[in-house]
XYZ file of C-alpha atoms in Angstrom:
503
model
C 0.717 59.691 9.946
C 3.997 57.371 9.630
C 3.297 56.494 13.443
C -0.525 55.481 12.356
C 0.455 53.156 9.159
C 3.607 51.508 11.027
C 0.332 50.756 14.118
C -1.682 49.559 11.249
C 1.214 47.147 9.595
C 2.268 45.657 13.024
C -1.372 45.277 13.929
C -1.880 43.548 10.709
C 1.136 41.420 11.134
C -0.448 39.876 14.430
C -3.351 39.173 12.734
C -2.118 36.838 10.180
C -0.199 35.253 12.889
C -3.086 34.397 15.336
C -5.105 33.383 11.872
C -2.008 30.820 10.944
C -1.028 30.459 14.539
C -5.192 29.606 14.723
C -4.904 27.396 11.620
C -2.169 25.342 12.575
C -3.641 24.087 16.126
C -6.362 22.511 14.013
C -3.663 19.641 13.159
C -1.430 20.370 16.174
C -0.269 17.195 18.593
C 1.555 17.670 22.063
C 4.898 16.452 23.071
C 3.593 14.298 25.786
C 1.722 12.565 23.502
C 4.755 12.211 21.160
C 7.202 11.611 23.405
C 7.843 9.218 26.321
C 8.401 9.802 29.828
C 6.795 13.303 29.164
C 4.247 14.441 31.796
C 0.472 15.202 30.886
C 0.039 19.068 30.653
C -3.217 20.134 30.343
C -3.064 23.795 28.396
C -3.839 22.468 25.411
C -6.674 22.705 22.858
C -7.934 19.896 21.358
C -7.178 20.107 17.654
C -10.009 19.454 15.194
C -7.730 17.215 12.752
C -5.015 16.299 14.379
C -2.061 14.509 12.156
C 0.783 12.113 11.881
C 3.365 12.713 8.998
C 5.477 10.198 7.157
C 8.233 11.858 4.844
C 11.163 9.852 2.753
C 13.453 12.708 2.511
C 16.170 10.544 0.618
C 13.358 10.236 -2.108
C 12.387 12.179 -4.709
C 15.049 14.519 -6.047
C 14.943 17.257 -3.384
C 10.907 17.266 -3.220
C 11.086 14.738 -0.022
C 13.297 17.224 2.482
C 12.187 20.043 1.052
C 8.074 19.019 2.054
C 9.860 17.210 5.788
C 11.494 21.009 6.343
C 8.423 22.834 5.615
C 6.000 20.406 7.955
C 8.604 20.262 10.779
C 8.693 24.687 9.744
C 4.363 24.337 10.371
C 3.550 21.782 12.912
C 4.972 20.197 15.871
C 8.318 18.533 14.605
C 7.958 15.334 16.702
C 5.205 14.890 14.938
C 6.486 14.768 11.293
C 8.647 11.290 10.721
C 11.550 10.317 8.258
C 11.313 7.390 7.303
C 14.707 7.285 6.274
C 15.117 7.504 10.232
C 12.408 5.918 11.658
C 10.386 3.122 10.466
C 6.549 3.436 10.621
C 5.910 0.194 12.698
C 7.880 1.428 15.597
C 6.629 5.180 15.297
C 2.969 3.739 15.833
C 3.487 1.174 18.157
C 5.219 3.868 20.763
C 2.483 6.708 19.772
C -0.392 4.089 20.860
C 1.630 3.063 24.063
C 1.684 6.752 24.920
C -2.240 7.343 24.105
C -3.082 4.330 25.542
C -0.832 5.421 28.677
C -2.106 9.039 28.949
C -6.256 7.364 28.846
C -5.304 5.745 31.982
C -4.278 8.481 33.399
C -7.739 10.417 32.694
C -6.542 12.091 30.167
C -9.115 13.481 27.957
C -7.326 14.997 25.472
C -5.874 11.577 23.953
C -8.917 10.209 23.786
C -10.314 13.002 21.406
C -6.817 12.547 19.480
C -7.288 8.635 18.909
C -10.647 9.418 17.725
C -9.639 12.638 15.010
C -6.412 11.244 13.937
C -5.250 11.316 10.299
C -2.129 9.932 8.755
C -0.578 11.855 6.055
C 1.895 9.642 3.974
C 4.402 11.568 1.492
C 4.513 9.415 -1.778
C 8.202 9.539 -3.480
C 9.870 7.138 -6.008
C 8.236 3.263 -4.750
C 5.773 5.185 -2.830
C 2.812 2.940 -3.084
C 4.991 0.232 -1.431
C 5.258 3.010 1.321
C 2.092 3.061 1.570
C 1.209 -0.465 1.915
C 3.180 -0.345 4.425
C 2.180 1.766 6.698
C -1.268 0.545 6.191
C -0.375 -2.645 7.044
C 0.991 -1.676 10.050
C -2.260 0.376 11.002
C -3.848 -3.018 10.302
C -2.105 -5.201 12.161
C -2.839 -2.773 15.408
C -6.468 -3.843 15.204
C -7.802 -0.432 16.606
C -11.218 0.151 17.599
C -10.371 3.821 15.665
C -7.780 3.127 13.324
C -6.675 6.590 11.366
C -7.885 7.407 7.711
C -4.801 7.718 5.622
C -3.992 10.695 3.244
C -1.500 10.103 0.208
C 0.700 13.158 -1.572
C 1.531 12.622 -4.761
C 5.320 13.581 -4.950
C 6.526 10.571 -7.520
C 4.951 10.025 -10.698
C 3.000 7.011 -11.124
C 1.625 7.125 -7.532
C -1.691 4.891 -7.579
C -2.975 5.352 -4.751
C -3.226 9.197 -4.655
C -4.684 9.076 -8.112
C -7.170 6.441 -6.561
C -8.885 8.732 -3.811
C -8.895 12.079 -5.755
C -5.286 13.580 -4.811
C -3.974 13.893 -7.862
C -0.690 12.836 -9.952
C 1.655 15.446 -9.579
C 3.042 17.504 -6.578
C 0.771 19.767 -4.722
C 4.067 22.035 -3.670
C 6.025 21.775 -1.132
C 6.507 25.416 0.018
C 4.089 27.089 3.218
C 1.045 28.223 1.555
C 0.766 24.489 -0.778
C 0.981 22.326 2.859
C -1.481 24.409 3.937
C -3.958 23.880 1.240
C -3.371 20.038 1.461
C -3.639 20.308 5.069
C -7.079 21.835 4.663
C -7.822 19.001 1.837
C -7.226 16.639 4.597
C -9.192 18.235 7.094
C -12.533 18.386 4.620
C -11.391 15.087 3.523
C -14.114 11.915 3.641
C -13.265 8.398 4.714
C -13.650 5.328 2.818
C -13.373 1.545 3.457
C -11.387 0.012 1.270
C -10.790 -3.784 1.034
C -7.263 -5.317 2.596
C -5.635 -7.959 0.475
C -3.411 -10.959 2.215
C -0.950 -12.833 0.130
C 0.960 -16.414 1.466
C 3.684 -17.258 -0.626
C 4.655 -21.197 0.260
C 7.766 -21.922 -1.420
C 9.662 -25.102 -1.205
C 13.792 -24.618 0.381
C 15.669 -26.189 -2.684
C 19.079 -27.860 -2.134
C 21.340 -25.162 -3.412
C 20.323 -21.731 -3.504
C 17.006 -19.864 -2.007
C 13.528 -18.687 -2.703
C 14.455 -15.744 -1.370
C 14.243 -12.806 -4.359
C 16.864 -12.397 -6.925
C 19.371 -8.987 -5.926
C 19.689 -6.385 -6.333
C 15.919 -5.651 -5.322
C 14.432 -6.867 -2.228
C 10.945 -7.688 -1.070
C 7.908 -5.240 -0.833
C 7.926 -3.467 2.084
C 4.739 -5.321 2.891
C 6.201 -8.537 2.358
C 7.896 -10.691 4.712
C 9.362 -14.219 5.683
C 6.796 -15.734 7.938
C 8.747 -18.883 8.654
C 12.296 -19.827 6.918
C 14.444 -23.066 6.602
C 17.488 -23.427 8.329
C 20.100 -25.236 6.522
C 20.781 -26.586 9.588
C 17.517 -27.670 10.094
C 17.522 -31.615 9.738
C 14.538 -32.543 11.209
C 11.700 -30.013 9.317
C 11.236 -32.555 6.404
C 8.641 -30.466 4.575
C 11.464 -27.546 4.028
C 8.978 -25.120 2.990
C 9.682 -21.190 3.173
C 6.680 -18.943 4.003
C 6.012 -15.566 3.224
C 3.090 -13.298 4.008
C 1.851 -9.668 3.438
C -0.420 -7.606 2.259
C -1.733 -5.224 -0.637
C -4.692 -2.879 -1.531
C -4.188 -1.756 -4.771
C -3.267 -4.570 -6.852
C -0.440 -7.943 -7.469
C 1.088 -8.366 -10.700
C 2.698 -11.354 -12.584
C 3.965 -11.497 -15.965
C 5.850 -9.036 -18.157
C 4.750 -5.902 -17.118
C 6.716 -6.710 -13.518
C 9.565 -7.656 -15.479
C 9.689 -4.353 -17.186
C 9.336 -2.423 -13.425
C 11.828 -4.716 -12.272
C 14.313 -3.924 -14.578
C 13.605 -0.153 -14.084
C 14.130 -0.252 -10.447
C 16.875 -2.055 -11.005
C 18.491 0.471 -12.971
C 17.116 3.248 -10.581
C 18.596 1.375 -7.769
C 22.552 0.912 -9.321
C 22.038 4.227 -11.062
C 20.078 6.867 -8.701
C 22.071 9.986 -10.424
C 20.762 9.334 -13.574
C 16.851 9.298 -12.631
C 16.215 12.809 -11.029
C 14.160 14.087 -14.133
C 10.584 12.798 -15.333
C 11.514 13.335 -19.115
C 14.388 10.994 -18.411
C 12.936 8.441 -16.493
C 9.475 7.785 -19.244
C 12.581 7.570 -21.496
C 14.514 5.258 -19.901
C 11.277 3.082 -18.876
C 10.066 3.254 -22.623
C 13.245 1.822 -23.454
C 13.623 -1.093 -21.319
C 9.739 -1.866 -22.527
C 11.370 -2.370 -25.761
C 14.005 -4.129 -24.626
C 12.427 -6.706 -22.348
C 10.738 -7.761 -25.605
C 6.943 -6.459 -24.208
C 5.964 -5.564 -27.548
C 6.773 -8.488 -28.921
C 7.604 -11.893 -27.904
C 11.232 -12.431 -26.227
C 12.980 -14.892 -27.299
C 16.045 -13.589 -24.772
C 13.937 -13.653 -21.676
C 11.997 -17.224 -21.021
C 10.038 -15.647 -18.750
C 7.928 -13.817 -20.827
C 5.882 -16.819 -22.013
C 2.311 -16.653 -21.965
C 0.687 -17.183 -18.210
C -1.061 -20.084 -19.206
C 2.728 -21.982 -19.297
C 4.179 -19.782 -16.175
C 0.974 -21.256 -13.767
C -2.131 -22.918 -13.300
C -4.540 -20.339 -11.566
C -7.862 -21.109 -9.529
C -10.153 -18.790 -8.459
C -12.805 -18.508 -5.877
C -15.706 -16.951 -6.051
C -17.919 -19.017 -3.440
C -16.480 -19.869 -0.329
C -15.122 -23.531 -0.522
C -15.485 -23.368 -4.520
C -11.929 -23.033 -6.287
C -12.349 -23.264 -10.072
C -9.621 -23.015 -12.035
C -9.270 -19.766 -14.207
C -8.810 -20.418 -18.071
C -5.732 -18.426 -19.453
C -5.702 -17.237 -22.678
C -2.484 -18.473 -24.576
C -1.959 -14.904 -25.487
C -1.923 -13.562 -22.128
C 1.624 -12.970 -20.642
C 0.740 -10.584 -17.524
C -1.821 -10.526 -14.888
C -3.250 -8.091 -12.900
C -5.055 -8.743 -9.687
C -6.725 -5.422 -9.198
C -8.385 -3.573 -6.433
C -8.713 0.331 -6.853
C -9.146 1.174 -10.517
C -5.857 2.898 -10.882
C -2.905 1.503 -12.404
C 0.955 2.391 -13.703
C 0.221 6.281 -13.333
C -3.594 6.042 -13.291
C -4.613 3.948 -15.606
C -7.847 1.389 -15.320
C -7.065 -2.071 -16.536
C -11.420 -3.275 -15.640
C -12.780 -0.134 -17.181
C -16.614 0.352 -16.570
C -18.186 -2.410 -18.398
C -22.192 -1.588 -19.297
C -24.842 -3.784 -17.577
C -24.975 -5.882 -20.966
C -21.569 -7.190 -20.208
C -21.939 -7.950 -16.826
C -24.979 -9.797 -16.703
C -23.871 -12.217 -19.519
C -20.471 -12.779 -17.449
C -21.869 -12.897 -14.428
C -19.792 -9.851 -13.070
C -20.508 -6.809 -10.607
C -19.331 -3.338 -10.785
C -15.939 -2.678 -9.774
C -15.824 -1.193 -6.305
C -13.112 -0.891 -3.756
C -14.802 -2.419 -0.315
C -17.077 -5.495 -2.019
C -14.601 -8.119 -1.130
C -13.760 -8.343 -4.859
C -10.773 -8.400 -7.153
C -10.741 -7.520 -10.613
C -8.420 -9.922 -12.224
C -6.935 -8.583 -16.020
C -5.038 -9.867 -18.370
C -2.712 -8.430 -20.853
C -1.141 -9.596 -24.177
C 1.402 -6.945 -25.021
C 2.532 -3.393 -24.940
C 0.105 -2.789 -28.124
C -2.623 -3.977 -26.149
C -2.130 -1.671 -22.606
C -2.009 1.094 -25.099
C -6.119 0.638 -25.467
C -5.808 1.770 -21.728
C -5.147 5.535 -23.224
C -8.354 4.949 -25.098
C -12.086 6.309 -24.097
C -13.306 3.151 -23.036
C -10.184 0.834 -23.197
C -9.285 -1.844 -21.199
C -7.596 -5.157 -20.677
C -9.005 -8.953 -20.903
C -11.626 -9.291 -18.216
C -10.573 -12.632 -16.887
C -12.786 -12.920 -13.465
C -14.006 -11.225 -9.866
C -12.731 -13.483 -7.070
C -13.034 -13.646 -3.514
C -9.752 -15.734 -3.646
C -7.372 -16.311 -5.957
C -4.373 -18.837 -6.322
C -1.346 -19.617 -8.408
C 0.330 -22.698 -8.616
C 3.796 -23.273 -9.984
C 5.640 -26.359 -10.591
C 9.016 -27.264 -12.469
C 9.268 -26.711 -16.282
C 7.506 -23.210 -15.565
C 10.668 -21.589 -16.217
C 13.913 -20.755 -13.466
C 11.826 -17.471 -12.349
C 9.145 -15.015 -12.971
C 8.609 -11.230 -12.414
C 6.261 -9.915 -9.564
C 5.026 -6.509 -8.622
C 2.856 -5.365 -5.980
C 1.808 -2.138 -5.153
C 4.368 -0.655 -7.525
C 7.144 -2.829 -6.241
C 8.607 -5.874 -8.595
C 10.798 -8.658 -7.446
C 12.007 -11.527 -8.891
C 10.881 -14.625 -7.676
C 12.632 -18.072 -8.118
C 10.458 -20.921 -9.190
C 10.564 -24.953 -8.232
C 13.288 -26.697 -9.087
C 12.075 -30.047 -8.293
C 9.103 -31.509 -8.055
C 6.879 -29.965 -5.146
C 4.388 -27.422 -6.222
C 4.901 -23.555 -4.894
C 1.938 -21.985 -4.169
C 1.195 -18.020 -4.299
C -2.563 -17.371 -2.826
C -4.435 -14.045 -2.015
C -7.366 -13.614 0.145
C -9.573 -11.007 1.419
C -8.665 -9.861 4.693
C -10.454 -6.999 6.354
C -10.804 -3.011 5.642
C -8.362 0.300 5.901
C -9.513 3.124 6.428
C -8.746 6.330 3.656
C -9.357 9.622 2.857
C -10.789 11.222 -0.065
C -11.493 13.932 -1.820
C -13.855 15.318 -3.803
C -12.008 14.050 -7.042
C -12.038 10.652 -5.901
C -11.949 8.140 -8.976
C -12.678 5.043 -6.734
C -16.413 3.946 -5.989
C -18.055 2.309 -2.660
C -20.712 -0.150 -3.201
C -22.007 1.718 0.626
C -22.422 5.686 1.294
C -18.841 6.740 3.100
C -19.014 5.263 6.674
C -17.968 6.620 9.626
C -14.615 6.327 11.234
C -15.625 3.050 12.791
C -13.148 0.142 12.111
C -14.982 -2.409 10.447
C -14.098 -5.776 11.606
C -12.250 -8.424 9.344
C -15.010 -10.272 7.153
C -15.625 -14.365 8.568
C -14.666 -17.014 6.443
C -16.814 -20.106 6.995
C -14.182 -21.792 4.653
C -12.052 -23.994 7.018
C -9.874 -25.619 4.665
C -6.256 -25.853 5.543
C -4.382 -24.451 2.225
C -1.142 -24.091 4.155
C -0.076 -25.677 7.032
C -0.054 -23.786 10.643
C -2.307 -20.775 9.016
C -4.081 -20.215 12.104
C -0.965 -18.510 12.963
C 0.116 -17.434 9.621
C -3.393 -15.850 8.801
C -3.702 -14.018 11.927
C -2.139 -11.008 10.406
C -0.829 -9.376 7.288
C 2.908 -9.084 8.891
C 3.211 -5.880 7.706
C 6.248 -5.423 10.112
C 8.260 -8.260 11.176
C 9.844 -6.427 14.552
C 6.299 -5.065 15.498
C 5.338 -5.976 18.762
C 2.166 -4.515 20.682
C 3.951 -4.018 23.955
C 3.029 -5.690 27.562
C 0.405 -4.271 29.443
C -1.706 -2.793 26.768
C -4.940 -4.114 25.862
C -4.673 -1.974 22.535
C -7.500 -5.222 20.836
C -10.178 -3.422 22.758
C -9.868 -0.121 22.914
């Protein structure tokens, strides 16, 4: 009898580890597709979703290498990245080297990867800057199958994973919850979304830079295109360029300086933001502070927009308009998905009424549209927690552009995709220019909760090329470099002897 149940139990045992050990090759990649210099081996299944995963584990509170520990515990762990140790950029560009490498070679089995492959990316404190980035690296590849990405919630205020039905708090980060997300991500449909660019052209003054205020740094997803040498006698123009990318939304205005001053604080002060109590606290205070429910008289910089820039719009190619301000309006918001600080939708749903008096479309993520908002306080991004609420519709644009000259103030507050700066402004006489522009499609995933809408059925996994602009006007100079790519990655290089543009 004892002999029987001990035969049952062990033959029960090996059960649920072929049905795991059966689960996990769904998502399971090789180490000679992982790893260099590693021969092609040919006793492998081809896995039905197989996945790429990007953990901070410095982020977080503990959440970050507790979820890296319990991937690396489930999957391959060549597969699962830190990006405390490894930066996305060069963790793609080596994996397509080896694909491409291994489809030389006849083998099928990277083929069948390329064409299944799913990113996951964990989201931790400035996650949505994480994000960005990696998609702008994915962008920048120009794949013929570039992989839908996957975003988990382990911050709060993530955006993006709010966006495509993930949620807005952590899924777990024990066996049985990676599993289920796993699973999510397998069932999981993908969805164009639209790709933002963003040229900053910024004049070198004669003392100082136009480089960001410390102690923060750019956006991931930002970077110096071309700078000034001091040394540099003969460039006469002296202009700094920056260029990047974004697809949820660019910020300006007081509600940047208010994230600004909380990553700030996070940034000096790590130890004392490890609870979520704490930290809506802390950020609640600094609101105050920063004078966003009322006008600051302490901080210049909070004047109305209308003072801070003069803003054009396109929304025909070739036809900038400029955008009128109200004078109570002291942030913008240059919106793509409809989710915003935690979740929140700054457009709203306006009824047909509405649009066809304004001329406007429904909101949707891949129609080559942003959603620009306006705000006038604290009191008035409270209506966002209202059925119905929403900020001042200012315009849709294809294009949109801000212009800054001297008076404007010494600097002003940016944020994109959840990550603020603080950006100097002219101090002579030459006009700094900040313009966005569409530039292509992403792939993501979503699921069935997904708050973002399509203005097409989901597409297949087919990269859609970058839309053509028939506008050939030169608004910076040497852009047919400059607007080549989003520069996601400054030390990303596609390596010699890979035709990875075709593929």
């Amino acid at each position: 009898m004892v002999k029987n149940i001990a035969k049952l139990s062990l033959h029960n045992f090996f059960q649920k580890s072929n049905k795991a050990e059966d689960f996990l090759k769904d998502y399971y990649i090789p180490d000679y597709i992982l790893i260099p210099e590693r021969k092609i081996q040919n006793d492998y299944d081809i896995a039905s979703c197989p996945v790429l995963v990007f953990i901070n584990s410095k982020s977080g509170g503990q959440l970050g290498g507790q979820l890296l520990l319990t991937y690396r515990t489930l999957l391959n762990k060549n597969q699962v990245f830190d990006l405390g140790e490894k930066a996305p950029d060069k963790v793609l560009h080596q994996f397509y080297s080896n694909l491409e490498k291994h489809k030389q070679n006849g083998d099928n089995l990277s083929h069948e990867i390329e064409r299944r492959l799913r990113v996951i990316v964990s989201l931790v404190a400035g996650g949505d800057g994480t994000a960005g980035w990696i998609l702008g690296v994915v962008s920048d590849l120009k794949l013929a199958h570039p992989p839908p990405i996957a975003t988990v919630p382990l911050g709060t205020g993530n955006n993006l994973p709010f966006a495509f039905g993930w949620g807005k708090k952590n899924p777990g980060t024990n066996c049985q919850s990676v599993k289920s997300f796993l699973n999510q991500v397998k069932n999981g449909k993908e969805m164009k979304v639209d790709s933002w660019r963003i040229l900053m052209k910024m004049k070198a003054p004669k003392e100082g830079s136009c480089v960001p205020i410390t102690p923060l740094e750019l956006p991931h997803s930002l970077h110096a295109f071309h700078h000034v040498s001091r040394a540099d006698t003969l460039n006469k123009e002296r202009h700094h360029i920056f260029r990047g990318g974004f697809w949820n939304y660019f910020s300006i205005g007081m509600d940047a300086q208010v994230s600004y001053a909380f990553h700030s604080e996070r940034k000096l002060h790590p130890e004392k933001f490890r609870h979520q109590l704490v930290n809506q606290r802390t950020y609640g205070k600094l609101v105050c502070k920063q004078g966003w429910f009322c006008t600051s008289f302490v901080h210049p910089s909070s004047r109305n927009m209308g003072q801070l820039a003069n803003v054009k719009i396109m929304k025909r190619p070739g036809e900038w308009i400029d955008l009128h301000i109200p004078r109570s309006i002291r942030s913008i918001v240059c919106l793509n998905l409809p989710s915003f600080s935690g979740g929140l939708n700054p457009w709203g749903r306006p009824n047909k009424k509405k649009l066809h008096e304004r001329d406007l479309t429904p909101p949707y993520v891949d129609d080559g549209l942003l959603e620009v908002v306006g705000f006038r306080d604290a009191w008035h991004g409270l209506i966002l927690f209202t059925p119905g609420g929403h900020g001042t519709r200012l315009a849709q644009a294809k294009r949109i552009r801000f212009e800054f000259q001297k008076g404007a103030g010494e600097h002003t507050f940016m944020r994109m995709d959840g990550e603020p700066w603080k950006q100097r402004l002219p101090a002579d006489d030459d006009t700094e220019v900040i313009e966005i522009s569409h530039f292509g499609q992403v792939n993501m995933l979503a699921s069935p909760h997904c708050q973002s809408r399509s203005i097409n059925a989901p597409t297949s996994d087919h990269f859609q090329e970058e839309e053509k602009d028939n506008n050939h006007e030169k608004d910076f100079e040497d852009d047919s470099e400059e607007r080549r790519k989003l520069g996601a990655a400054d030390t990303f290089r596609i390596p010699d002897g890979f035709d990875i543009t075709h593929l």
